[in-house]
Structure formats: C-alpha cells, structure tokens
Amino acid sequence: MSYEVDSKKTIHISEEIFRMLPESQPLEHPFKNCAVVGNGGILKNSNCGAEIDQSDFVFRCNLPPTVGSIREDVGSKTNLVTINPSIISQKSNTAASFKVHHTLKEFSAKQKAIFFYPQYLRSLAQFWRTKGVKAYRLSSGFMITSAALELCENVKLYGFWPFSKNVAGTPISHHYYDNQPPKPGFHAMPKEYNQILQLHGRGILKLQFGKCLPD
C-alpha cells in the first residue's frame, strides 16, 4: 500500500497489519449534531464548553488540553481526536501509530486507534485542489472538517480562526493553550479558511466566531 503524500513510498501489508484492518465502518454514523473543535486562540474566554459538550459527537485536533478552568471555554467531551505526524516525529510515524493500536487492544481499552485510508486522503486532497486549495498536505483540521460533513447531519466549527485578532480587534494567541505558530510551507491555511467561510455562507456548516451565549 502506498502512503498518502508520497505515493512512491510503500508499506508491505503483512498478515499482522491485515488483521488490524476493520471489517466494517468503525464509526456508527450518521451523527445528528457534531462539533469540530479547532485550537484557535479565539476559544479563550468564549464560554463555549457547555455547548460543545452537548454535541452528539465531538472531533478535536492534535491532543489539545481540555482539563482545568479551560474546560469552560473548550469543553471536555471528546469522541475522536487526531494526532498529527509532527507530534510523533521523534519516531517512525507508522511504527508509533501501530504501537498505539496494539497497546489499546492489549489492555481492552474502550478507546481505539482509527487510521485514515491513504486513498481517501489522496481523493480528498484532489477534490479540494479543484476548489483552489493546493498544498503539500491538507491540515488535520480541514481533513476532519471534511470527514465530519460526511458523517454528520449538522456540523459546527469552534476555534477555527487563523487571525491574530478576534472580531472585536483584540489581540489573541495562535492557540488557546500557547502562541506557537505553525511551520510554514506545509498547509494552505488562507485557502482552506476561505473554503470554510464559503461552506458557512452556504449553510453547509456553522462557524462560531465569538462567544457562545448561555441557554
């Protein structure tokens, strides 16, 4: 099987790896209301935690912190969280990912590791290329947003805000937990966000810009 970005790089599907492949869809979809939670600094002091946790299914990106007082802004419910290659870059990504799968299975954990099918990611990238999003690799937030639109009836995005100021013009950090900018050259963030804005404008998804109002 070839890898997503570098199709010349392949991995041999041994009997052990073949046994890891799911026999059926690993997620019982469709879900009614889904929240896709990005890590943008706009989530700070948003008071969106309760609204996020009321969603039927919550997607998060890159193992973000959800404990402590920040829970009021970002919530704590997590049904699926992505792990970027950059987080496990100290090791071989494939080997480390497989180790997570085997460890969870060994301890009969309720959580399970789910891997994107490389051909799905290539098809996804090809689709968005036709819309003008041309990058070395789609961001995990954009990938999971696309997947959520396939799996959920209603999708709402939180924490997707690539600007250094909020809508009121107040400076904000890049992430709600730090101010570390992304490495340049990998993603086409402005073009991705333009597509998200278009999807919001057409009513395909909802994008939360500011504070969440109490019920």
C-alpha positions as protocol buffer text, in pm:
chain_id: "A"
residue {
  index: 1
  type: MET
  ca { x: 0 y: 0 z: 0 }
}
residue {
  index: 2
  type: SER
  ca { x: 135 y: 344 z: -89 }
}
residue {
  index: 3
  type: TYR
  ca { x: 144 y: 635 z: 153 }
}
residue {
  index: 4
  type: GLU
  ca { x: -83 y: 938 z: 126 }
}
residue {
  index: 5
  type: VAL
  ca { x: 162 y: 1217 z: 31 }
}
residue {
  index: 6
  type: ASP
  ca { x: 450 y: 1017 z: -117 }
}
residue {
  index: 7
  type: SER
  ca { x: 291 y: 752 z: -340 }
}
residue {
  index: 8
  type: LYS
  ca { x: 636 y: 611 z: -419 }
}
residue {
  index: 9
  type: LYS
  ca { x: 679 y: 514 z: -54 }
}
residue {
  index: 10
  type: THR
  ca { x: 501 y: 188 z: 23 }
}
residue {
  index: 11
  type: ILE
  ca { x: 443 y: -49 z: 313 }
}
residue {
  index: 12
  type: HIS
  ca { x: 400 y: -424 z: 285 }
}
residue {
  index: 13
  type: ILE
  ca { x: 62 y: -535 z: 419 }
}
residue {
  index: 14
  type: SER
  ca { x: 165 y: -832 z: 628 }
}
residue {
  index: 15
  type: GLU
  ca { x: -82 y: -1071 z: 785 }
}
residue {
  index: 16
  type: GLU
  ca { x: -43 y: -884 z: 1114 }
}
residue {
  index: 17
  type: ILE
  ca { x: -130 y: -549 z: 954 }
}
residue {
  index: 18
  type: PHE
  ca { x: -416 y: -708 z: 758 }
}
residue {
  index: 19
  type: ARG
  ca { x: -572 y: -824 z: 1088 }
}
residue {
  index: 20
  type: MET
  ca { x: -573 y: -460 z: 1201 }
}
residue {
  index: 21
  type: LEU
  ca { x: -800 y: -356 z: 914 }
}
residue {
  index: 22
  type: PRO
  ca { x: -1164 y: -306 z: 1022 }
}
residue {
  index: 23
  type: GLU
  ca { x: -1423 y: -536 z: 874 }
}
residue {
  index: 24
  type: SER
  ca { x: -1688 y: -265 z: 885 }
}
residue {
  index: 25
  type: GLN
  ca { x: -1721 y: 112 z: 928 }
}
residue {
  index: 26
  type: PRO
  ca { x: -1556 y: 191 z: 1267 }
}
residue {
  index: 27
  type: LEU
  ca { x: -1792 y: 481 z: 1343 }
}
residue {
  index: 28
  type: GLU
  ca { x: -2167 y: 430 z: 1381 }
}
residue {
  index: 29
  type: HIS
  ca { x: -2283 y: 723 z: 1172 }
}
residue {
  index: 30
  type: PRO
  ca { x: -2469 y: 934 z: 1076 }
}
residue {
  index: 31
  type: PHE
  ca { x: -2450 y: 1153 z: 1384 }
}
residue {
  index: 32
  type: LYS
  ca { x: -2707 y: 1426 z: 1439 }
}
residue {
  index: 33
  type: ASN
  ca { x: -2511 y: 1725 z: 1574 }
}
residue {
  index: 34
  type: CYS
  ca { x: -2131 y: 1733 z: 1560 }
}
residue {
  index: 35
  type: ALA
  ca { x: -1875 y: 1978 z: 1694 }
}
residue {
  index: 36
  type: VAL
  ca { x: -1535 y: 2011 z: 1528 }
}
residue {
  index: 37
  type: VAL
  ca { x: -1312 y: 2188 z: 1780 }
}
residue {
  index: 38
  type: GLY
  ca { x: -1003 y: 2363 z: 1647 }
}
residue {
  index: 39
  type: ASN
  ca { x: -734 y: 2501 z: 1875 }
}
residue {
  index: 40
  type: GLY
  ca { x: -751 y: 2870 z: 1783 }
}
residue {
  index: 41
  type: GLY
  ca { x: -691 y: 3136 z: 2046 }
}
residue {
  index: 42
  type: ILE
  ca { x: -1041 y: 3268 z: 1977 }
}
residue {
  index: 43
  type: LEU
  ca { x: -1168 y: 2990 z: 2207 }
}
residue {
  index: 44
  type: LYS
  ca { x: -1018 y: 3166 z: 2511 }
}
residue {
  index: 45
  type: ASN
  ca { x: -1296 y: 3326 z: 2719 }
}
residue {
  index: 46
  type: SER
  ca { x: -1553 y: 3202 z: 2464 }
}
residue {
  index: 47
  type: ASN
  ca { x: -1770 y: 3019 z: 2720 }
}
residue {
  index: 48
  type: CYS
  ca { x: -1838 y: 2756 z: 2451 }
}
residue {
  index: 49
  type: GLY
  ca { x: -1754 y: 2450 z: 2663 }
}
residue {
  index: 50
  type: ALA
  ca { x: -2109 y: 2358 z: 2762 }
}
residue {
  index: 51
  type: GLU
  ca { x: -2239 y: 2400 z: 2407 }
}
residue {
  index: 52
  type: ILE
  ca { x: -1958 y: 2183 z: 2267 }
}
residue {
  index: 53
  type: ASP
  ca { x: -2021 y: 1909 z: 2524 }
}
residue {
  index: 54
  type: GLN
  ca { x: -2391 y: 1897 z: 2430 }
}
residue {
  index: 55
  type: SER
  ca { x: -2299 y: 1778 z: 2078 }
}
residue {
  index: 56
  type: ASP
  ca { x: -2363 y: 1416 z: 1987 }
}
residue {
  index: 57
  type: PHE
  ca { x: -2007 y: 1371 z: 1858 }
}
residue {
  index: 58
  type: VAL
  ca { x: -1701 y: 1589 z: 1923 }
}
residue {
  index: 59
  type: PHE
  ca { x: -1393 y: 1595 z: 1700 }
}
residue {
  index: 60
  type: ARG
  ca { x: -1069 y: 1751 z: 1829 }
}
residue {
  index: 61
  type: CYS
  ca { x: -726 y: 1801 z: 1675 }
}
residue {
  index: 62
  type: ASN
  ca { x: -372 y: 1727 z: 1796 }
}
residue {
  index: 63
  type: LEU
  ca { x: -435 y: 1610 z: 2154 }
}
residue {
  index: 64
  type: PRO
  ca { x: -522 y: 1955 z: 2294 }
}
residue {
  index: 65
  type: PRO
  ca { x: -559 y: 2018 z: 2670 }
}
residue {
  index: 66
  type: THR
  ca { x: -918 y: 2008 z: 2800 }
}
residue {
  index: 67
  type: VAL
  ca { x: -865 y: 1995 z: 3177 }
}
residue {
  index: 68
  type: GLY
  ca { x: -889 y: 2267 z: 3438 }
}
residue {
  index: 69
  type: SER
  ca { x: -1060 y: 2603 z: 3400 }
}
residue {
  index: 70
  type: ILE
  ca { x: -1014 y: 2597 z: 3020 }
}
residue {
  index: 71
  type: ARG
  ca { x: -1295 y: 2340 z: 3017 }
}
residue {
  index: 72
  type: GLU
  ca { x: -1547 y: 2626 z: 3040 }
}
residue {
  index: 73
  type: ASP
  ca { x: -1429 y: 2750 z: 2700 }
}
residue {
  index: 74
  type: VAL
  ca { x: -1341 y: 2432 z: 2511 }
}
residue {
  index: 75
  type: GLY
  ca { x: -1545 y: 2160 z: 2683 }
}
residue {
  index: 76
  type: SER
  ca { x: -1417 y: 1818 z: 2781 }
}
residue {
  index: 77
  type: LYS
  ca { x: -1616 y: 1573 z: 2569 }
}
residue {
  index: 78
  type: THR
  ca { x: -1403 y: 1402 z: 2306 }
}
residue {
  index: 79
  type: ASN
  ca { x: -1518 y: 1123 z: 2076 }
}
residue {
  index: 80
  type: LEU
  ca { x: -1235 y: 1144 z: 1825 }
}
residue {
  index: 81
  type: VAL
  ca { x: -904 y: 1329 z: 1848 }
}
residue {
  index: 82
  type: THR
  ca { x: -643 y: 1348 z: 1573 }
}
residue {
  index: 83
  type: ILE
  ca { x: -269 y: 1307 z: 1625 }
}
residue {
  index: 84
  type: ASN
  ca { x: -50 y: 1483 z: 1371 }
}
residue {
  index: 85
  type: PRO
  ca { x: 276 y: 1330 z: 1245 }
}
residue {
  index: 86
  type: SER
  ca { x: 453 y: 1632 z: 1396 }
}
residue {
  index: 87
  type: ILE
  ca { x: 353 y: 1517 z: 1745 }
}
residue {
  index: 88
  type: ILE
  ca { x: 523 y: 1178 z: 1699 }
}
residue {
  index: 89
  type: SER
  ca { x: 800 y: 1296 z: 1467 }
}
residue {
  index: 90
  type: GLN
  ca { x: 1067 y: 1172 z: 1707 }
}
residue {
  index: 91
  type: LYS
  ca { x: 979 y: 817 z: 1600 }
}
residue {
  index: 92
  type: SER
  ca { x: 875 y: 642 z: 1284 }
}
residue {
  index: 93
  type: ASN
  ca { x: 514 y: 758 z: 1243 }
}
residue {
  index: 94
  type: THR
  ca { x: 387 y: 423 z: 1119 }
}
residue {
  index: 95
  type: ALA
  ca { x: 553 y: 217 z: 1391 }
}
residue {
  index: 96
  type: ALA
  ca { x: 439 y: 454 z: 1668 }
}
residue {
  index: 97
  type: SER
  ca { x: 82 y: 459 z: 1534 }
}
residue {
  index: 98
  type: PHE
  ca { x: 66 y: 79 z: 1516 }
}
residue {
  index: 99
  type: LYS
  ca { x: 203 y: 57 z: 1871 }
}
residue {
  index: 100
  type: VAL
  ca { x: -88 y: 271 z: 1994 }
}
residue {
  index: 101
  type: HIS
  ca { x: -333 y: 37 z: 1821 }
}
residue {
  index: 102
  type: HIS
  ca { x: -178 y: -276 z: 1974 }
}
residue {
  index: 103
  type: THR
  ca { x: -147 y: -123 z: 2322 }
}
residue {
  index: 104
  type: LEU
  ca { x: -513 y: -19 z: 2332 }
}
residue {
  index: 105
  type: LYS
  ca { x: -617 y: -366 z: 2214 }
}
residue {
  index: 106
  type: GLU
  ca { x: -389 y: -541 z: 2462 }
}
residue {
  index: 107
  type: PHE
  ca { x: -545 y: -361 z: 2757 }
}
residue {
  index: 108
  type: SER
  ca { x: -900 y: -395 z: 2620 }
}
residue {
  index: 109
  type: ALA
  ca { x: -937 y: -17 z: 2630 }
}
residue {
  index: 110
  type: LYS
  ca { x: -1264 y: 146 z: 2528 }
}
residue {
  index: 111
  type: GLN
  ca { x: -1066 y: 381 z: 2304 }
}
residue {
  index: 112
  type: LYS
  ca { x: -939 y: 262 z: 1968 }
}
residue {
  index: 113
  type: ALA
  ca { x: -699 y: 389 z: 1706 }
}
residue {
  index: 114
  type: ILE
  ca { x: -851 y: 476 z: 1366 }
}
residue {
  index: 115
  type: PHE
  ca { x: -634 y: 538 z: 1062 }
}
residue {
  index: 116
  type: PHE
  ca { x: -731 y: 735 z: 753 }
}
residue {
  index: 117
  type: TYR
  ca { x: -719 y: 521 z: 439 }
}
residue {
  index: 118
  type: PRO
  ca { x: -442 y: 674 z: 222 }
}
residue {
  index: 119
  type: GLN
  ca { x: -653 y: 663 z: -93 }
}
residue {
  index: 120
  type: TYR
  ca { x: -930 y: 854 z: 87 }
}
residue {
  index: 121
  type: LEU
  ca { x: -686 y: 1131 z: 181 }
}
residue {
  index: 122
  type: ARG
  ca { x: -550 y: 1145 z: -175 }
}
residue {
  index: 123
  type: SER
  ca { x: -905 y: 1171 z: -313 }
}
residue {
  index: 124
  type: LEU
  ca { x: -987 y: 1438 z: -54 }
}
residue {
  index: 125
  type: ALA
  ca { x: -679 y: 1641 z: -149 }
}
residue {
  index: 126
  type: GLN
  ca { x: -764 y: 1602 z: -518 }
}
residue {
  index: 127
  type: PHE
  ca { x: -1120 y: 1726 z: -458 }
}
residue {
  index: 128
  type: TRP
  ca { x: -1007 y: 2036 z: -270 }
}
residue {
  index: 129
  type: ARG
  ca { x: -740 y: 2105 z: -533 }
}
residue {
  index: 130
  type: THR
  ca { x: -1024 y: 2157 z: -780 }
}
residue {
  index: 131
  type: LYS
  ca { x: -1153 y: 2424 z: -538 }
}
residue {
  index: 132
  type: GLY
  ca { x: -816 y: 2602 z: -529 }
}
residue {
  index: 133
  type: VAL
  ca { x: -670 y: 2451 z: -211 }
}
residue {
  index: 134
  type: LYS
  ca { x: -327 y: 2343 z: -328 }
}
residue {
  index: 135
  type: ALA
  ca { x: -81 y: 2243 z: -55 }
}
residue {
  index: 136
  type: TYR
  ca { x: 177 y: 1980 z: 30 }
}
residue {
  index: 137
  type: ARG
  ca { x: -77 y: 1841 z: 274 }
}
residue {
  index: 138
  type: LEU
  ca { x: -421 y: 1942 z: 397 }
}
residue {
  index: 139
  type: SER
  ca { x: -428 y: 2045 z: 761 }
}
residue {
  index: 140
  type: SER
  ca { x: -573 y: 1792 z: 1006 }
}
residue {
  index: 141
  type: GLY
  ca { x: -845 y: 2044 z: 1096 }
}
residue {
  index: 142
  type: PHE
  ca { x: -954 y: 2070 z: 735 }
}
residue {
  index: 143
  type: MET
  ca { x: -939 y: 1691 z: 690 }
}
residue {
  index: 144
  type: ILE
  ca { x: -1153 y: 1628 z: 997 }
}
residue {
  index: 145
  type: THR
  ca { x: -1399 y: 1901 z: 895 }
}
residue {
  index: 146
  type: SER
  ca { x: -1441 y: 1730 z: 557 }
}
residue {
  index: 147
  type: ALA
  ca { x: -1491 y: 1392 z: 729 }
}
residue {
  index: 148
  type: ALA
  ca { x: -1744 y: 1542 z: 972 }
}
residue {
  index: 149
  type: LEU
  ca { x: -1951 y: 1671 z: 679 }
}
residue {
  index: 150
  type: GLU
  ca { x: -1971 y: 1313 z: 554 }
}
residue {
  index: 151
  type: LEU
  ca { x: -2053 y: 1162 z: 894 }
}
residue {
  index: 152
  type: CYS
  ca { x: -2287 y: 1421 z: 1049 }
}
residue {
  index: 153
  type: GLU
  ca { x: -2619 y: 1584 z: 968 }
}
residue {
  index: 154
  type: ASN
  ca { x: -2521 y: 1916 z: 1130 }
}
residue {
  index: 155
  type: VAL
  ca { x: -2163 y: 2037 z: 1175 }
}
residue {
  index: 156
  type: LYS
  ca { x: -2049 y: 2334 z: 1385 }
}
residue {
  index: 157
  type: LEU
  ca { x: -1689 y: 2453 z: 1399 }
}
residue {
  index: 158
  type: TYR
  ca { x: -1529 y: 2612 z: 1706 }
}
residue {
  index: 159
  type: GLY
  ca { x: -1178 y: 2752 z: 1740 }
}
residue {
  index: 160
  type: PHE
  ca { x: -1120 y: 2791 z: 1366 }
}
residue {
  index: 161
  type: TRP
  ca { x: -971 y: 3140 z: 1343 }
}
residue {
  index: 162
  type: PRO
  ca { x: -633 y: 3197 z: 1171 }
}
residue {
  index: 163
  type: PHE
  ca { x: -601 y: 3566 z: 1263 }
}
residue {
  index: 164
  type: SER
  ca { x: -402 y: 3743 z: 1535 }
}
residue {
  index: 165
  type: LYS
  ca { x: -704 y: 3948 z: 1649 }
}
residue {
  index: 166
  type: ASN
  ca { x: -1062 y: 3850 z: 1726 }
}
residue {
  index: 167
  type: VAL
  ca { x: -1369 y: 4005 z: 1567 }
}
residue {
  index: 168
  type: ALA
  ca { x: -1354 y: 4292 z: 1819 }
}
residue {
  index: 169
  type: GLY
  ca { x: -993 y: 4369 z: 1722 }
}
residue {
  index: 170
  type: THR
  ca { x: -841 y: 4237 z: 2045 }
}
residue {
  index: 171
  type: PRO
  ca { x: -507 y: 4052 z: 2004 }
}
residue {
  index: 172
  type: ILE
  ca { x: -530 y: 3676 z: 2066 }
}
residue {
  index: 173
  type: SER
  ca { x: -280 y: 3390 z: 2081 }
}
residue {
  index: 174
  type: HIS
  ca { x: -241 y: 3146 z: 1792 }
}
residue {
  index: 175
  type: HIS
  ca { x: -369 y: 2854 z: 2003 }
}
residue {
  index: 176
  type: TYR
  ca { x: -585 y: 2875 z: 2313 }
}
residue {
  index: 177
  type: TYR
  ca { x: -307 y: 2700 z: 2507 }
}
residue {
  index: 178
  type: ASP
  ca { x: 7 y: 2859 z: 2352 }
}
residue {
  index: 179
  type: ASN
  ca { x: 122 y: 3108 z: 2089 }
}
residue {
  index: 180
  type: GLN
  ca { x: 331 y: 2870 z: 1879 }
}
residue {
  index: 181
  type: PRO
  ca { x: 274 y: 2940 z: 1506 }
}
residue {
  index: 182
  type: PRO
  ca { x: 260 y: 2651 z: 1255 }
}
residue {
  index: 183
  type: LYS
  ca { x: 557 y: 2556 z: 1041 }
}
residue {
  index: 184
  type: PRO
  ca { x: 533 y: 2740 z: 707 }
}
residue {
  index: 185
  type: GLY
  ca { x: 509 y: 2564 z: 374 }
}
residue {
  index: 186
  type: PHE
  ca { x: 302 y: 2255 z: 462 }
}
residue {
  index: 187
  type: HIS
  ca { x: -55 y: 2384 z: 455 }
}
residue {
  index: 188
  type: ALA
  ca { x: -256 y: 2639 z: 256 }
}
residue {
  index: 189
  type: MET
  ca { x: -433 y: 2791 z: 557 }
}
residue {
  index: 190
  type: PRO
  ca { x: -576 y: 3105 z: 390 }
}
residue {
  index: 191
  type: LYS
  ca { x: -727 y: 2899 z: 108 }
}
residue {
  index: 192
  type: GLU
  ca { x: -860 y: 2638 z: 349 }
}
residue {
  index: 193
  type: TYR
  ca { x: -1023 y: 2905 z: 562 }
}
residue {
  index: 194
  type: ASN
  ca { x: -1173 y: 3069 z: 256 }
}
residue {
  index: 195
  type: GLN
  ca { x: -1342 y: 2737 z: 177 }
}
residue {
  index: 196
  type: ILE
  ca { x: -1470 y: 2708 z: 535 }
}
residue {
  index: 197
  type: LEU
  ca { x: -1617 y: 3060 z: 510 }
}
residue {
  index: 198
  type: GLN
  ca { x: -1787 y: 2964 z: 183 }
}
residue {
  index: 199
  type: LEU
  ca { x: -1933 y: 2650 z: 343 }
}
residue {
  index: 200
  type: HIS
  ca { x: -2057 y: 2865 z: 633 }
}
residue {
  index: 201
  type: GLY
  ca { x: -2210 y: 3117 z: 394 }
}
residue {
  index: 202
  type: ARG
  ca { x: -2393 y: 2842 z: 205 }
}
residue {
  index: 203
  type: GLY
  ca { x: -2528 y: 2688 z: 526 }
}
residue {
  index: 204
  type: ILE
  ca { x: -2337 y: 2360 z: 484 }
}
residue {
  index: 205
  type: LEU
  ca { x: -2176 y: 2408 z: 825 }
}
residue {
  index: 206
  type: LYS
  ca { x: -2182 y: 2668 z: 1102 }
}
residue {
  index: 207
  type: LEU
  ca { x: -1874 y: 2860 z: 1214 }
}
residue {
  index: 208
  type: GLN
  ca { x: -1862 y: 3003 z: 1566 }
}
residue {
  index: 209
  type: PHE
  ca { x: -1683 y: 3340 z: 1553 }
}
residue {
  index: 210
  type: GLY
  ca { x: -1723 y: 3477 z: 1905 }
}
residue {
  index: 211
  type: LYS
  ca { x: -1858 y: 3395 z: 2248 }
}
residue {
  index: 212
  type: CYS
  ca { x: -2126 y: 3134 z: 2295 }
}
residue {
  index: 213
  type: LEU
  ca { x: -2447 y: 3258 z: 2452 }
}
residue {
  index: 214
  type: PRO
  ca { x: -2590 y: 3078 z: 2757 }
}
residue {
  index: 215
  type: ASP
  ca { x: -2911 y: 2876 z: 2709 }
}
